[in-house]
Amino acid sequence: MKALVVEKPGQLAVKDIKEPVMGEYDALCEQLYGTTCTGTDLHVIDGTFCEPVDYPSVIGHESIGRVIALGGKVRNYKIGDLITRVSTRASSEMKLSWGGMCQFGLALDHQAMKEDGYDPSIWSRYLVNKVIPEGIIDPIDAPMIITWRETLSYTQRIGIRKDDSVLLVGSGANGISIGAMAANVGAARVVMIGSASRKTRALAAGIHDYLDYRDAGQIAAFISKNKKSIKFIIDVTGKKGSLNPFLPCLAENGTVGVYGLDDFETYFLNPLLCGSFYFYNGGYDEPETHEQVIGMIRAGKLDANCWIDKEQVFNWDNAPEAYRFVREKKAIKAVIKLSI
């Protein structure tokens, strides 16, 4: 089968690899679509990820597959189900950086393994495999569920609630999604500092106010008018020092969070620029918000068109180009068609 493989840092290619071997608790899935992640994927490709990566490695953690065969002990999936975060399995020859960008993958029936008494260490990592109810979302849009689950979990765990104020520094896919989730949980004010080209999509996703990070006058005026007034300030780029100019806006005992990875080893912020604050470093737990995200989709509160570009859909003939496309900021997220 075909897979998108980082052979070594800086070298991404479509390769033919072995299909994964289906076990008793596995559902074999034909992969349908995957979307790019400009955080994790690009760092793996560049050799700058915050954790060690074994190469060659199949990338991709935002993929959707449809069940085409069932292992003998599978009882919570059926043929035709649409499943989130389907991936291939690692082998001695091929490692995984989540392993979702492939032609065929496996979804584990973790619920069946739990019911049958298996140790959670065997199945708990596959809690990300969840069924998407039929008909609620187009499969090409469905990979967005992964981003939405991650960011809703983060939004809730950092503590954003009804009537809160939130400032987001950075306008990538995750930043826009955190803003959308903050608005959906009832935040009274969600402001984003980002690229002018992303303003329209960010506002359509639910963000209330948007400032161009290149407009020094606009930024200075915002900081001057909003000193000690923002309860949550979140950096979704992870670039060192990027939060410092905005720390005077943080309310007393407010919360700072860093979601991005760009300068993981050298990140810094200056706590002397504001009063006492909380620093959230608890991450997120993607599977916990699956049903909430499904509910938001049903209610029409999430529109994948605010994030993904469906005019330029990549395939196995040009899949590596999807990452050049997002590097050049031609799309927030690019789509790769994984089926043939």
mmCIF file of C-alpha atoms in Angstrom:
data_model
loop_
_atom_site.group_PDB
_atom_site.id
_atom_site.type_symbol
_atom_site.label_atom_id
_atom_site.label_comp_id
_atom_site.label_asym_id
_atom_site.label_seq_id
_atom_site.Cartn_x
_atom_site.Cartn_y
_atom_site.Cartn_z
ATOM 1 C CA MET A 1 0.000 0.000 0.000
ATOM 2 C CA LYS A 2 0.996 3.635 -0.344
ATOM 3 C CA ALA A 3 2.069 5.763 2.610
ATOM 4 C CA LEU A 4 3.520 9.198 3.191
ATOM 5 C CA VAL A 5 6.909 8.590 4.767
ATOM 6 C CA VAL A 6 9.547 10.858 6.262
ATOM 7 C CA GLU A 7 12.637 8.900 5.227
ATOM 8 C CA LYS A 8 14.935 11.213 7.176
ATOM 9 C CA PRO A 9 14.720 14.857 8.276
ATOM 10 C CA GLY A 10 13.918 16.987 5.256
ATOM 11 C CA GLN A 11 12.967 14.065 3.026
ATOM 12 C CA LEU A 12 9.243 13.323 2.559
ATOM 13 C CA ALA A 13 8.052 10.847 -0.077
ATOM 14 C CA VAL A 14 5.233 8.522 -1.095
ATOM 15 C CA LYS A 15 6.451 4.947 -0.507
ATOM 16 C CA ASP A 16 5.035 1.469 -0.980
ATOM 17 C CA ILE A 17 4.959 -0.321 2.371
ATOM 18 C CA LYS A 18 3.343 -3.486 3.727
ATOM 19 C CA GLU A 19 -0.330 -3.401 4.654
ATOM 20 C CA PRO A 20 -0.976 -3.734 8.403
ATOM 21 C CA VAL A 21 -1.905 -7.215 9.622
ATOM 22 C CA MET A 22 -5.397 -7.258 11.144
ATOM 23 C CA GLY A 23 -5.686 -8.736 14.647
ATOM 24 C CA GLU A 24 -8.718 -10.180 16.444
ATOM 25 C CA TYR A 25 -9.742 -6.786 17.863
ATOM 26 C CA ASP A 26 -8.869 -4.737 14.769
ATOM 27 C CA ALA A 27 -11.105 -3.255 12.092
ATOM 28 C CA LEU A 28 -9.371 -2.881 8.743
ATOM 29 C CA CYS A 29 -10.181 0.493 7.207
ATOM 30 C CA GLU A 30 -9.718 2.067 3.831
ATOM 31 C CA GLN A 31 -8.293 5.486 4.542
ATOM 32 C CA LEU A 32 -10.359 8.242 2.945
ATOM 33 C CA TYR A 33 -8.847 11.633 3.773
ATOM 34 C CA GLY A 34 -6.138 13.161 5.909
ATOM 35 C CA THR A 35 -5.330 16.780 6.710
ATOM 36 C CA THR A 36 -1.970 18.382 7.346
ATOM 37 C CA CYS A 37 -0.860 19.587 10.755
ATOM 38 C CA THR A 38 1.588 22.486 10.509
ATOM 39 C CA GLY A 39 2.713 21.821 14.083
ATOM 40 C CA THR A 40 3.405 18.130 14.579
ATOM 41 C CA ASP A 41 3.800 17.055 10.943
ATOM 42 C CA LEU A 42 6.160 19.829 9.892
ATOM 43 C CA HIS A 43 8.350 19.362 12.958
ATOM 44 C CA VAL A 44 8.603 15.630 12.246
ATOM 45 C CA ILE A 45 9.455 16.366 8.608
ATOM 46 C CA ASP A 46 12.077 18.950 9.599
ATOM 47 C CA GLY A 47 13.615 16.869 12.386
ATOM 48 C CA THR A 48 12.685 19.462 15.029
ATOM 49 C CA PHE A 49 9.924 17.652 16.910
ATOM 50 C CA CYS A 50 10.038 18.002 20.709
ATOM 51 C CA GLU A 51 10.446 14.237 21.178
ATOM 52 C CA PRO A 52 12.823 11.786 19.452
ATOM 53 C CA VAL A 53 11.562 10.447 16.104
ATOM 54 C CA ASP A 54 12.629 7.113 14.609
ATOM 55 C CA TYR A 55 13.016 7.341 10.834
ATOM 56 C CA PRO A 56 11.741 6.234 8.368
ATOM 57 C CA SER A 57 8.351 7.135 9.782
ATOM 58 C CA VAL A 58 4.774 7.319 8.469
ATOM 59 C CA ILE A 59 3.307 10.699 9.374
ATOM 60 C CA GLY A 60 -0.221 11.927 9.990
ATOM 61 C CA HIS A 61 -2.565 12.035 12.969
ATOM 62 C CA GLU A 62 -5.587 13.616 11.277
ATOM 63 C CA SER A 63 -7.013 10.821 9.136
ATOM 64 C CA ILE A 64 -10.394 9.202 8.655
ATOM 65 C CA GLY A 65 -11.025 5.619 7.505
ATOM 66 C CA ARG A 66 -14.033 3.505 6.571
ATOM 67 C CA VAL A 67 -14.293 -0.056 7.927
ATOM 68 C CA ILE A 68 -13.993 -2.750 5.247
ATOM 69 C CA ALA A 69 -13.234 -5.881 7.349
ATOM 70 C CA LEU A 70 -13.549 -6.970 10.974
ATOM 71 C CA GLY A 71 -11.402 -9.091 13.263
ATOM 72 C CA GLY A 72 -13.115 -12.020 14.966
ATOM 73 C CA LYS A 73 -13.574 -10.288 18.360
ATOM 74 C CA VAL A 74 -14.653 -6.855 17.106
ATOM 75 C CA ARG A 75 -18.174 -6.007 18.287
ATOM 76 C CA ASN A 76 -18.295 -2.197 18.499
ATOM 77 C CA TYR A 77 -17.602 -1.409 14.835
ATOM 78 C CA LYS A 78 -19.415 -2.558 11.714
ATOM 79 C CA ILE A 79 -18.634 -2.594 8.012
ATOM 80 C CA GLY A 80 -19.065 0.902 6.604
ATOM 81 C CA ASP A 81 -18.405 2.787 9.853
ATOM 82 C CA LEU A 82 -16.423 6.005 9.566
ATOM 83 C CA ILE A 83 -13.653 5.986 12.206
ATOM 84 C CA THR A 84 -11.380 8.752 13.489
ATOM 85 C CA ARG A 85 -7.592 8.589 13.753
ATOM 86 C CA VAL A 86 -7.116 5.326 11.861
ATOM 87 C CA SER A 87 -3.446 4.452 11.349
ATOM 88 C CA THR A 88 -1.139 1.703 10.175
ATOM 89 C CA ARG A 89 1.058 -0.263 12.610
ATOM 90 C CA ALA A 90 4.790 0.050 13.134
ATOM 91 C CA SER A 91 7.216 -2.640 12.017
ATOM 92 C CA SER A 92 10.946 -3.241 12.283
ATOM 93 C CA GLU A 93 11.360 -1.537 8.900
ATOM 94 C CA MET A 94 8.855 1.291 9.279
ATOM 95 C CA LYS A 95 8.161 3.438 12.331
ATOM 96 C CA LEU A 96 5.224 5.754 12.998
ATOM 97 C CA SER A 97 4.788 9.412 13.665
ATOM 98 C CA TRP A 98 1.139 8.536 14.308
ATOM 99 C CA GLY A 99 0.972 6.782 10.918
ATOM 100 C CA GLY A 100 -2.311 8.029 9.511
ATOM 101 C CA MET A 101 -1.226 9.064 6.007
ATOM 102 C CA CYS A 102 -1.567 5.646 4.396
ATOM 103 C CA GLN A 103 -3.896 3.754 2.071
ATOM 104 C CA PHE A 104 -5.144 1.226 4.645
ATOM 105 C CA GLY A 105 -5.134 1.356 8.440
ATOM 106 C CA LEU A 106 -6.497 -0.296 11.552
ATOM 107 C CA ALA A 107 -8.914 0.869 14.225
ATOM 108 C CA LEU A 108 -8.747 -1.032 17.509
ATOM 109 C CA ASP A 109 -11.949 -2.074 19.283
ATOM 110 C CA HIS A 110 -10.633 -0.795 22.604
ATOM 111 C CA GLN A 111 -14.039 -1.127 24.241
ATOM 112 C CA ALA A 112 -14.120 -4.858 23.479
ATOM 113 C CA MET A 113 -10.589 -5.279 24.834
ATOM 114 C CA LYS A 114 -11.589 -3.430 28.005
ATOM 115 C CA GLU A 115 -14.668 -5.629 28.422
ATOM 116 C CA ASP A 116 -12.541 -8.734 27.886
ATOM 117 C CA GLY A 117 -10.169 -7.772 30.676
ATOM 118 C CA TYR A 118 -7.073 -6.685 28.774
ATOM 119 C CA ASP A 119 -4.591 -4.403 30.514
ATOM 120 C CA PRO A 120 -5.294 -0.728 29.632
ATOM 121 C CA SER A 121 -1.671 -0.297 28.561
ATOM 122 C CA ILE A 122 -2.543 -2.390 25.485
ATOM 123 C CA TRP A 123 -5.636 -0.506 24.331
ATOM 124 C CA SER A 124 -5.771 2.927 25.995
ATOM 125 C CA ARG A 125 -3.669 4.647 23.292
ATOM 126 C CA TYR A 126 -6.395 3.754 20.765
ATOM 127 C CA LEU A 127 -9.199 5.607 22.537
ATOM 128 C CA VAL A 128 -8.791 8.115 19.689
ATOM 129 C CA ASN A 129 -10.552 5.586 17.407
ATOM 130 C CA LYS A 130 -14.184 6.705 17.560
ATOM 131 C CA VAL A 131 -17.185 6.167 15.289
ATOM 132 C CA ILE A 132 -18.561 9.201 13.466
ATOM 133 C CA PRO A 133 -22.363 8.937 13.171
ATOM 134 C CA GLU A 134 -23.405 8.372 9.579
ATOM 135 C CA GLY A 135 -24.475 11.411 7.593
ATOM 136 C CA ILE A 136 -23.526 14.219 9.979
ATOM 137 C CA ILE A 137 -20.398 15.334 8.114
ATOM 138 C CA ASP A 138 -18.858 14.880 4.677
ATOM 139 C CA PRO A 139 -15.828 12.513 4.876
ATOM 140 C CA ILE A 140 -13.597 15.187 3.316
ATOM 141 C CA ASP A 141 -14.429 17.459 6.272
ATOM 142 C CA ALA A 142 -14.261 14.729 8.914
ATOM 143 C CA PRO A 143 -10.504 14.957 9.704
ATOM 144 C CA MET A 144 -11.290 18.319 11.312
ATOM 145 C CA ILE A 145 -12.909 16.353 14.138
ATOM 146 C CA ILE A 146 -9.409 15.535 15.423
ATOM 147 C CA THR A 147 -8.445 19.213 15.635
ATOM 148 C CA TRP A 148 -11.788 20.115 17.162
ATOM 149 C CA ARG A 149 -11.541 17.397 19.822
ATOM 150 C CA GLU A 150 -7.991 18.410 20.793
ATOM 151 C CA THR A 151 -8.762 22.083 21.075
ATOM 152 C CA LEU A 152 -12.087 21.691 22.881
ATOM 153 C CA SER A 153 -10.342 19.520 25.459
ATOM 154 C CA TYR A 154 -7.591 22.117 25.838
ATOM 155 C CA THR A 155 -10.115 24.951 26.093
ATOM 156 C CA GLN A 156 -12.027 23.185 28.867
ATOM 157 C CA ARG A 157 -8.963 21.998 30.759
ATOM 158 C CA ILE A 158 -7.309 25.412 30.815
ATOM 159 C CA GLY A 159 -10.557 26.615 32.375
ATOM 160 C CA ILE A 160 -12.257 28.873 29.811
ATOM 161 C CA ARG A 161 -15.901 29.302 30.754
ATOM 162 C CA LYS A 162 -18.948 31.426 30.023
ATOM 163 C CA ASP A 163 -18.309 35.192 30.051
ATOM 164 C CA ASP A 164 -14.488 34.869 30.096
ATOM 165 C CA SER A 165 -12.131 36.965 27.950
ATOM 166 C CA VAL A 166 -9.510 35.239 25.790
ATOM 167 C CA LEU A 167 -6.560 36.529 23.747
ATOM 168 C CA LEU A 168 -4.964 34.182 21.198
ATOM 169 C CA VAL A 169 -1.548 34.956 19.722
ATOM 170 C CA GLY A 170 -1.209 33.180 16.376
ATOM 171 C CA SER A 171 -3.708 32.360 13.631
ATOM 172 C CA GLY A 172 -2.929 28.781 12.680
ATOM 173 C CA ALA A 173 -5.539 26.031 12.503
ATOM 174 C CA ASN A 174 -5.296 25.219 16.207
ATOM 175 C CA GLY A 175 -5.495 28.865 17.210
ATOM 176 C CA ILE A 176 -8.635 29.428 15.173
ATOM 177 C CA SER A 177 -10.082 26.228 16.607
ATOM 178 C CA ILE A 178 -9.327 27.199 20.213
ATOM 179 C CA GLY A 179 -11.016 30.522 19.487
ATOM 180 C CA ALA A 180 -14.045 28.776 18.019
ATOM 181 C CA MET A 181 -14.278 26.471 21.027
ATOM 182 C CA ALA A 182 -13.918 29.352 23.479
ATOM 183 C CA ALA A 183 -16.799 31.122 21.722
ATOM 184 C CA ASN A 184 -18.847 27.907 21.717
ATOM 185 C CA VAL A 185 -18.454 27.461 25.484
ATOM 186 C CA GLY A 186 -19.667 31.023 25.981
ATOM 187 C CA ALA A 187 -16.595 33.246 26.301
ATOM 188 C CA ALA A 188 -17.753 36.848 26.113
ATOM 189 C CA ARG A 189 -14.717 38.106 24.211
ATOM 190 C CA VAL A 190 -12.291 36.168 22.007
ATOM 191 C CA VAL A 191 -9.550 38.201 20.337
ATOM 192 C CA MET A 192 -6.932 36.886 17.910
ATOM 193 C CA ILE A 193 -3.606 38.399 16.869
ATOM 194 C CA GLY A 194 -2.681 36.952 13.498
ATOM 195 C CA SER A 195 -2.083 37.192 9.760
ATOM 196 C CA ALA A 196 -4.403 39.565 7.910
ATOM 197 C CA SER A 197 -5.098 36.852 5.327
ATOM 198 C CA ARG A 198 -6.785 34.681 7.955
ATOM 199 C CA LYS A 199 -9.143 37.273 9.385
ATOM 200 C CA THR A 200 -12.211 36.316 7.338
ATOM 201 C CA ARG A 201 -12.009 32.621 8.225
ATOM 202 C CA ALA A 202 -11.268 33.311 11.886
ATOM 203 C CA LEU A 203 -14.290 35.577 12.247
ATOM 204 C CA ALA A 204 -16.472 33.034 10.419
ATOM 205 C CA ALA A 205 -15.311 30.367 12.894
ATOM 206 C CA GLY A 206 -16.609 32.454 15.808
ATOM 207 C CA ILE A 207 -13.724 34.660 16.919
ATOM 208 C CA HIS A 208 -15.039 38.077 17.935
ATOM 209 C CA ASP A 209 -12.152 40.483 17.203
ATOM 210 C CA TYR A 210 -9.100 40.144 14.977
ATOM 211 C CA LEU A 211 -5.910 42.221 14.858
ATOM 212 C CA ASP A 212 -3.198 42.140 12.192
ATOM 213 C CA TYR A 213 0.079 41.300 13.930
ATOM 214 C CA ARG A 214 1.969 43.463 11.398
ATOM 215 C CA ASP A 215 -0.029 46.585 12.269
ATOM 216 C CA ALA A 216 2.117 48.042 15.060
ATOM 217 C CA GLY A 217 -0.243 50.931 15.693
ATOM 218 C CA GLN A 218 -3.265 48.671 16.030
ATOM 219 C CA ILE A 219 -1.386 46.327 18.387
ATOM 220 C CA ALA A 220 -0.099 49.194 20.548
ATOM 221 C CA ALA A 221 -3.589 50.677 20.832
ATOM 222 C CA PHE A 222 -5.032 47.317 21.837
ATOM 223 C CA ILE A 223 -2.429 46.793 24.561
ATOM 224 C CA SER A 224 -2.942 50.318 25.882
ATOM 225 C CA LYS A 225 -6.734 49.928 26.073
ATOM 226 C CA ASN A 226 -6.747 46.430 27.556
ATOM 227 C CA LYS A 227 -4.238 46.469 30.403
ATOM 228 C CA LYS A 228 -5.030 43.912 33.107
ATOM 229 C CA SER A 229 -8.331 42.977 31.442
ATOM 230 C CA ILE A 230 -7.830 39.596 29.710
ATOM 231 C CA LYS A 231 -8.375 36.469 31.794
ATOM 232 C CA PHE A 232 -6.707 33.973 29.416
ATOM 233 C CA ILE A 233 -3.778 34.611 27.074
ATOM 234 C CA ILE A 234 -2.716 31.661 24.906
ATOM 235 C CA ASP A 235 0.257 31.419 22.561
ATOM 236 C CA VAL A 236 -0.620 29.073 19.710
ATOM 237 C CA THR A 237 2.663 29.525 17.859
ATOM 238 C CA GLY A 238 5.153 28.485 20.514
ATOM 239 C CA LYS A 239 7.622 31.127 19.364
ATOM 240 C CA LYS A 240 9.924 32.403 22.103
ATOM 241 C CA GLY A 241 9.006 35.812 23.444
ATOM 242 C CA SER A 242 5.807 36.091 21.422
ATOM 243 C CA LEU A 243 3.602 36.528 24.489
ATOM 244 C CA ASN A 244 5.724 39.169 26.210
ATOM 245 C CA PRO A 245 4.203 42.224 24.484
ATOM 246 C CA PHE A 246 0.724 41.121 25.578
ATOM 247 C CA LEU A 247 1.402 40.148 29.192
ATOM 248 C CA PRO A 248 0.429 43.656 30.444
ATOM 249 C CA CYS A 249 -3.100 42.788 29.233
ATOM 250 C CA LEU A 250 -3.341 39.809 31.590
ATOM 251 C CA ALA A 251 -5.771 40.217 34.468
ATOM 252 C CA GLU A 252 -4.501 39.685 38.000
ATOM 253 C CA ASN A 253 -4.416 35.927 38.651
ATOM 254 C CA GLY A 254 -5.224 35.291 35.007
ATOM 255 C CA THR A 255 -3.969 32.254 33.105
ATOM 256 C CA VAL A 256 -1.266 31.895 30.454
ATOM 257 C CA GLY A 257 -1.035 28.864 28.171
ATOM 258 C CA VAL A 258 1.338 27.804 25.378
ATOM 259 C CA TYR A 259 -0.146 25.472 22.763
ATOM 260 C CA GLY A 260 2.464 25.763 19.989
ATOM 261 C CA LEU A 261 5.778 23.954 19.528
ATOM 262 C CA ASP A 262 7.947 26.157 17.334
ATOM 263 C CA ASP A 263 10.662 27.051 19.877
ATOM 264 C CA PHE A 264 10.097 24.161 22.264
ATOM 265 C CA GLU A 265 13.670 24.018 23.600
ATOM 266 C CA THR A 266 14.260 27.767 23.874
ATOM 267 C CA TYR A 267 10.836 29.197 24.713
ATOM 268 C CA PHE A 268 10.718 32.053 27.222
ATOM 269 C CA LEU A 269 8.333 34.626 28.637
ATOM 270 C CA ASN A 270 8.976 37.430 31.094
ATOM 271 C CA PRO A 271 6.754 37.126 34.195
ATOM 272 C CA LEU A 272 7.784 40.593 35.390
ATOM 273 C CA LEU A 273 5.616 42.192 32.696
ATOM 274 C CA CYS A 274 2.377 41.453 34.577
ATOM 275 C CA GLY A 275 1.030 40.623 37.999
ATOM 276 C CA SER A 276 0.642 37.156 39.489
ATOM 277 C CA PHE A 277 -0.731 34.555 37.086
ATOM 278 C CA TYR A 278 -1.278 30.844 36.556
ATOM 279 C CA PHE A 279 0.642 28.953 33.892
ATOM 280 C CA TYR A 280 -1.320 26.082 32.365
ATOM 281 C CA ASN A 281 0.826 23.205 31.114
ATOM 282 C CA GLY A 282 -1.690 20.366 31.300
ATOM 283 C CA GLY A 283 -2.237 19.709 27.594
ATOM 284 C CA TYR A 284 -5.411 18.019 26.423
ATOM 285 C CA ASP A 285 -7.077 14.609 26.193
ATOM 286 C CA GLU A 286 -8.563 14.366 22.714
ATOM 287 C CA PRO A 287 -10.957 11.389 23.125
ATOM 288 C CA GLU A 288 -12.811 12.923 26.081
ATOM 289 C CA THR A 289 -14.556 15.514 23.922
ATOM 290 C CA HIS A 290 -15.685 13.310 21.016
ATOM 291 C CA GLU A 291 -19.381 13.336 21.882
ATOM 292 C CA GLN A 292 -19.342 17.083 22.567
ATOM 293 C CA VAL A 293 -17.804 17.768 19.169
ATOM 294 C CA ILE A 294 -20.376 15.510 17.483
ATOM 295 C CA GLY A 295 -23.057 17.538 19.256
ATOM 296 C CA MET A 296 -21.559 20.816 18.000
ATOM 297 C CA ILE A 297 -21.495 19.447 14.446
ATOM 298 C CA ARG A 298 -25.152 18.429 14.705
ATOM 299 C CA ALA A 299 -26.006 21.890 16.023
ATOM 300 C CA GLY A 300 -24.242 23.596 13.096
ATOM 301 C CA LYS A 301 -21.643 25.248 15.336
ATOM 302 C CA LEU A 302 -18.580 24.005 13.430
ATOM 303 C CA ASP A 303 -17.892 24.562 9.731
ATOM 304 C CA ALA A 304 -14.838 22.798 8.296
ATOM 305 C CA ASN A 305 -14.701 25.366 5.482
ATOM 306 C CA CYS A 306 -13.256 27.844 7.965
ATOM 307 C CA TRP A 307 -10.116 25.698 8.125
ATOM 308 C CA ILE A 308 -9.590 23.451 5.120
ATOM 309 C CA ASP A 309 -9.053 24.184 1.442
ATOM 310 C CA LYS A 310 -11.158 21.862 -0.725
ATOM 311 C CA GLU A 311 -10.366 23.594 -4.014
ATOM 312 C CA GLN A 312 -6.891 22.026 -4.045
ATOM 313 C CA VAL A 313 -7.183 18.407 -2.865
ATOM 314 C CA PHE A 314 -3.945 16.418 -3.024
ATOM 315 C CA ASN A 315 -3.605 12.689 -3.747
ATOM 316 C CA TRP A 316 -0.917 10.010 -3.953
ATOM 317 C CA ASP A 317 0.508 11.608 -7.102
ATOM 318 C CA ASN A 318 1.404 14.829 -5.293
ATOM 319 C CA ALA A 319 0.876 14.232 -1.557
ATOM 320 C CA PRO A 320 4.215 15.751 -0.409
ATOM 321 C CA GLU A 321 3.214 18.979 -2.119
ATOM 322 C CA ALA A 322 0.438 19.421 0.447
ATOM 323 C CA TYR A 323 3.063 20.346 3.025
ATOM 324 C CA ARG A 324 4.735 22.871 0.733
ATOM 325 C CA PHE A 325 1.262 24.330 0.175
ATOM 326 C CA VAL A 326 0.736 24.995 3.882
ATOM 327 C CA ARG A 327 4.332 26.132 4.448
ATOM 328 C CA GLU A 328 3.727 28.815 1.851
ATOM 329 C CA LYS A 329 0.509 29.720 3.711
ATOM 330 C CA LYS A 330 -1.666 28.995 0.696
ATOM 331 C CA ALA A 331 -4.030 27.120 3.019
ATOM 332 C CA ILE A 332 -4.607 26.797 6.750
ATOM 333 C CA LYS A 333 -4.960 23.030 6.348
ATOM 334 C CA ALA A 334 -4.483 21.010 3.167
ATOM 335 C CA VAL A 335 -6.452 17.839 2.369
ATOM 336 C CA ILE A 336 -4.937 14.626 1.015
ATOM 337 C CA LYS A 337 -7.194 12.012 -0.568
ATOM 338 C CA LEU A 338 -5.845 8.691 0.747
ATOM 339 C CA SER A 339 -8.076 6.261 -1.140
ATOM 340 C CA ILE A 340 -7.423 5.230 -4.740
#
